[in-house]
XYZ file of C-alpha atoms in Angstrom:
314
model
C -16.166 -24.797 -17.138
C -19.125 -26.890 -18.164
C -21.089 -28.247 -15.203
C -19.288 -26.039 -12.659
C -20.781 -23.241 -10.590
C -20.227 -19.868 -12.150
C -17.266 -18.228 -10.387
C -16.790 -14.675 -9.235
C -13.878 -13.225 -11.218
C -11.797 -10.780 -9.170
C -9.175 -8.873 -11.154
C -6.241 -6.910 -9.752
C -4.848 -6.135 -13.188
C -6.485 -5.642 -16.602
C -3.664 -7.674 -18.138
C -5.412 -10.878 -17.000
C -8.790 -10.047 -18.490
C -7.992 -11.347 -21.955
C -7.192 -14.743 -20.463
C -10.544 -14.979 -18.672
C -13.027 -12.925 -20.674
C -14.619 -16.116 -22.072
C -15.612 -17.409 -18.609
C -19.301 -17.259 -17.733
C -19.051 -15.547 -14.348
C -21.593 -14.817 -11.618
C -19.894 -11.447 -11.149
C -16.817 -9.591 -12.364
C -14.970 -7.362 -9.905
C -12.149 -5.025 -10.846
C -10.068 -4.151 -7.784
C -8.035 -1.264 -9.189
C -5.086 -0.710 -6.899
C -3.199 1.813 -9.024
C -2.921 3.478 -12.413
C -0.892 0.618 -13.842
C -0.618 2.200 -17.292
C 1.682 4.825 -15.748
C 4.156 2.271 -14.405
C 7.510 1.654 -16.039
C 7.418 -1.199 -18.578
C 3.607 -1.307 -18.578
C 2.162 -2.839 -21.783
C 1.283 -0.278 -24.444
C -2.258 -1.672 -24.503
C -2.843 -1.384 -20.758
C -5.391 1.440 -21.098
C -7.313 -0.479 -23.757
C -7.268 -3.624 -21.628
C -8.562 -1.648 -18.654
C -11.356 -0.110 -20.726
C -12.472 -3.606 -21.792
C -12.425 -4.839 -18.186
C -14.315 -1.779 -16.928
C -16.997 -2.382 -19.560
C -17.466 -5.958 -18.328
C -17.084 -5.350 -14.575
C -20.161 -5.385 -12.350
C -18.429 -3.389 -9.626
C -15.116 -1.515 -9.429
C -13.067 -0.783 -6.308
C -10.233 1.737 -6.212
C -7.336 1.741 -3.801
C -7.840 5.342 -2.729
C -9.760 8.556 -3.364
C -7.428 10.097 -5.946
C -7.780 6.994 -8.079
C -11.541 7.057 -7.550
C -11.719 10.672 -8.712
C -9.759 9.770 -11.838
C -12.054 6.867 -12.752
C -15.461 7.623 -11.239
C -16.953 8.691 -14.579
C -15.851 5.471 -16.253
C -18.231 3.178 -14.335
C -21.630 3.504 -12.677
C -20.812 1.223 -9.724
C -17.379 2.310 -8.479
C -16.283 2.740 -4.858
C -13.080 4.022 -3.156
C -11.369 1.909 -0.520
C -8.332 3.616 1.013
C -5.702 1.441 2.637
C -6.675 -0.531 5.702
C -4.327 -1.729 8.417
C -3.868 -4.755 10.661
C -3.460 -2.694 13.826
C -2.695 -5.619 16.140
C 0.070 -6.853 13.844
C 1.878 -3.519 13.692
C 1.263 -2.689 17.345
C 3.896 -5.333 18.035
C 6.500 -2.755 17.031
C 5.514 -0.694 20.091
C 6.463 -3.549 22.412
C 9.853 -4.820 23.447
C 10.729 -6.840 20.380
C 14.131 -8.322 19.563
C 15.508 -6.265 16.691
C 16.761 -8.459 13.800
C 20.521 -8.975 13.744
C 21.097 -7.436 10.307
C 19.568 -4.167 11.525
C 20.674 -4.271 15.144
C 24.276 -3.510 14.229
C 23.338 -0.274 12.444
C 24.115 2.766 14.565
C 22.634 6.225 14.927
C 19.008 7.323 14.743
C 17.312 4.914 12.351
C 14.786 6.049 9.758
C 13.321 3.270 7.644
C 11.250 2.379 4.612
C 9.767 -0.945 3.579
C 8.179 -1.730 0.234
C 9.187 -2.179 -3.371
C 12.262 -0.183 -4.332
C 11.411 0.991 -7.841
C 10.714 4.064 -9.960
C 8.264 5.340 -7.382
C 11.087 6.280 -5.007
C 12.923 9.589 -5.356
C 16.518 8.375 -5.546
C 17.950 11.892 -5.748
C 16.056 12.834 -2.586
C 17.424 9.806 -0.751
C 20.986 10.652 -1.781
C 20.574 14.293 -0.743
C 19.025 13.259 2.566
C 21.890 10.911 3.404
C 24.404 13.666 2.625
C 22.505 16.280 4.653
C 22.156 14.047 7.728
C 25.324 11.877 7.872
C 24.641 10.925 11.512
C 21.266 9.383 10.633
C 20.958 5.858 9.262
C 18.521 5.313 6.378
C 17.259 1.744 6.086
C 15.454 0.269 3.074
C 13.677 -3.076 3.203
C 12.174 -4.664 0.100
C 12.946 -6.036 -3.354
C 14.493 -3.934 -6.113
C 12.298 -3.830 -9.227
C 12.490 -2.100 -12.606
C 15.629 -0.150 -11.682
C 19.250 -1.288 -11.811
C 20.876 -1.896 -8.398
C 23.821 0.223 -9.490
C 21.472 3.201 -9.880
C 20.573 3.176 -6.191
C 22.130 5.903 -4.042
C 25.059 4.611 -2.001
C 26.520 6.030 1.203
C 27.837 4.760 4.512
C 24.542 5.673 6.167
C 22.247 4.058 3.552
C 21.459 0.402 4.196
C 19.586 -2.004 1.884
C 18.503 -5.080 3.832
C 16.582 -6.903 1.102
C 13.061 -8.309 1.116
C 11.556 -9.500 4.392
C 8.448 -11.499 5.229
C 5.348 -9.577 6.299
C 5.533 -11.237 9.703
C 9.030 -9.830 10.263
C 8.138 -6.197 9.618
C 7.104 -5.217 13.183
C 10.461 -6.407 14.512
C 12.325 -4.273 11.995
C 10.119 -1.217 12.540
C 10.585 -1.577 16.306
C 14.185 -0.540 15.805
C 13.336 2.597 13.824
C 12.975 6.045 15.291
C 10.867 7.262 12.349
C 9.496 5.944 9.062
C 10.041 7.228 5.540
C 7.926 7.578 2.404
C 10.387 9.287 0.016
C 8.205 8.960 -3.071
C 8.992 10.704 -6.306
C 6.223 12.896 -7.666
C 5.645 11.370 -11.096
C 3.038 9.494 -13.110
C 3.542 6.258 -11.185
C 2.781 7.950 -7.840
C 0.060 10.332 -9.009
C -2.779 8.214 -7.611
C -1.135 6.109 -4.907
C -2.633 5.735 -1.440
C 0.241 4.047 0.427
C -0.746 1.193 2.710
C 2.386 1.851 4.708
C 1.045 5.175 6.047
C -1.428 3.630 8.541
C 0.941 0.707 9.116
C 3.792 2.986 10.187
C 1.409 4.905 12.457
C 0.030 1.705 13.978
C 3.636 0.761 14.691
C 3.968 4.011 16.643
C 6.471 5.660 14.328
C 6.306 9.235 13.029
C 6.065 9.348 9.241
C 7.921 11.658 6.860
C 6.488 11.770 3.331
C 6.754 13.721 0.144
C 3.613 15.538 -1.005
C 1.525 12.554 -2.110
C -2.054 13.717 -2.662
C -3.847 10.995 -0.701
C -1.347 11.216 2.162
C -2.072 14.932 2.469
C -5.819 14.323 2.132
C -6.073 11.685 4.875
C -3.087 12.371 7.121
C -1.938 15.937 6.486
C -3.383 17.185 9.790
C -2.347 14.162 11.851
C 0.269 14.740 14.509
C 3.060 12.360 13.673
C 2.866 12.851 9.894
C 5.294 15.298 8.320
C 4.959 16.375 4.671
C 7.953 17.849 2.838
C 8.254 19.310 -0.647
C 12.035 19.281 -1.248
C 15.240 17.735 0.174
C 15.921 20.602 2.582
C 12.428 20.467 4.078
C 12.482 16.656 4.107
C 15.682 16.689 6.173
C 14.125 19.195 8.575
C 11.006 17.028 8.776
C 13.209 14.090 9.789
C 14.625 16.225 12.607
C 11.101 17.166 13.715
C 9.922 13.546 13.574
C 12.809 12.439 15.775
C 11.981 15.156 18.292
C 8.383 13.922 18.415
C 9.507 10.318 18.832
C 11.675 11.317 21.797
C 8.944 13.420 23.421
C 6.845 10.456 24.527
C 3.796 8.570 23.263
C 0.964 11.023 23.894
C 0.538 11.513 20.143
C -0.384 7.826 19.779
C -3.847 8.269 21.325
C -5.446 10.397 18.544
C -3.657 8.280 15.948
C -5.135 5.094 17.397
C -8.595 6.642 17.477
C -8.259 7.493 13.795
C -7.015 4.001 12.899
C -10.046 2.355 14.541
C -11.978 3.038 11.341
C -9.312 1.561 9.059
C -9.389 -2.175 9.719
C -9.267 -4.647 6.848
C -12.293 -6.388 8.417
C -14.369 -3.264 7.788
C -13.083 -3.098 4.229
C -13.972 -6.771 3.733
C -17.481 -6.280 5.086
C -18.142 -3.278 2.850
C -16.800 -5.039 -0.238
C -18.758 -8.188 0.590
C -21.962 -6.186 0.713
C -21.334 -4.579 -2.663
C -20.410 -7.857 -4.334
C -23.366 -9.602 -2.715
C -25.644 -6.891 -4.055
C -24.339 -7.486 -7.567
C -24.873 -11.228 -7.321
C -28.350 -10.948 -5.838
C -29.363 -8.471 -8.522
C -28.523 -11.072 -11.153
C -30.497 -13.811 -9.392
C -27.688 -15.471 -7.437
C -27.222 -16.001 -3.714
C -25.221 -13.506 -1.683
C -21.506 -14.097 -1.529
C -20.595 -16.045 1.643
C -18.035 -14.536 4.005
C -14.541 -15.798 3.269
C -13.990 -16.247 7.001
C -15.476 -19.388 8.502
C -17.512 -20.565 5.501
C -17.896 -24.242 4.733
C -16.278 -25.724 1.658
C -19.707 -27.235 0.923
C -21.339 -23.839 0.409
C -23.324 -23.505 -2.793
C -22.426 -19.853 -3.298
C -20.122 -18.776 -6.109
C -16.499 -18.395 -5.073
C -13.990 -15.765 -6.112
C -11.394 -16.647 -8.725
C -8.526 -14.195 -8.215
C -6.906 -13.123 -11.475
C -3.750 -11.054 -11.318
C -1.835 -10.352 -8.162
C -0.555 -7.421 -6.167
C 3.213 -6.902 -6.300
C 4.706 -9.360 -3.818
C 6.355 -6.909 -1.489
C 5.725 -5.668 2.012
C 3.469 -2.802 2.715
C 2.555 -1.346 -0.701
């Protein structure tokens, strides 16, 4: 990169660090979204790769407080950023929206999930839930990854609609009576802070979740969020969520007040300040805002290395 401005390297996965460690960067940011070493088919060297990246990083962000607590002693400049939400986008689900045709034909109370369908979902729970509530329809939107399609639970009231574009999600959620987070409790979910929690709430849908630590921490006392520890209690929580949904929208007001502090713009501003502080401390200009900046700016620009799983709402 001779003669070029020194870039800001922004990593979402340690797996990309070895490809870019030689680059002379103005700043190195590690945006740690999850404990990737715990995921199925993760490289054996993932922990070593992460340790190398952490040693080089100028600042580390974590995608939630549980992950922050697990890593806070590994870096001196580490900060938790729980999931934000595009409230206006998901508020569309509260309006009169035309429900997509592939979902419109599904009958009964509809309880839905969107996101990657992988080892993080509790397949036995889903099967038990469908059997316990045969009059409810359980809808799953998203790509199947790292599990065989034939291993998915099958029943007349379980519907897999495939992956949808982010822009389509409000229309699908508008047809749901409640939203699901049937996560397994295992190594791959130990530190997750699901983005879909505030998204479902912004869409005006009650949420039923298994006992994910960060969900309990941030939403356990929120009206409209139901936490269940086993299939029997999860089925009962679905009943309770449907009752709330049918009772009116009064519960939306405190939810909306809570979500006011969860915008992605606020997350951006906070991250920008931390990255700018790193750059200024090394003698470089503050990072320019990504929104509305000129292409002629002389500031260093982020080079994104590694990507978040391409699926809605995770």
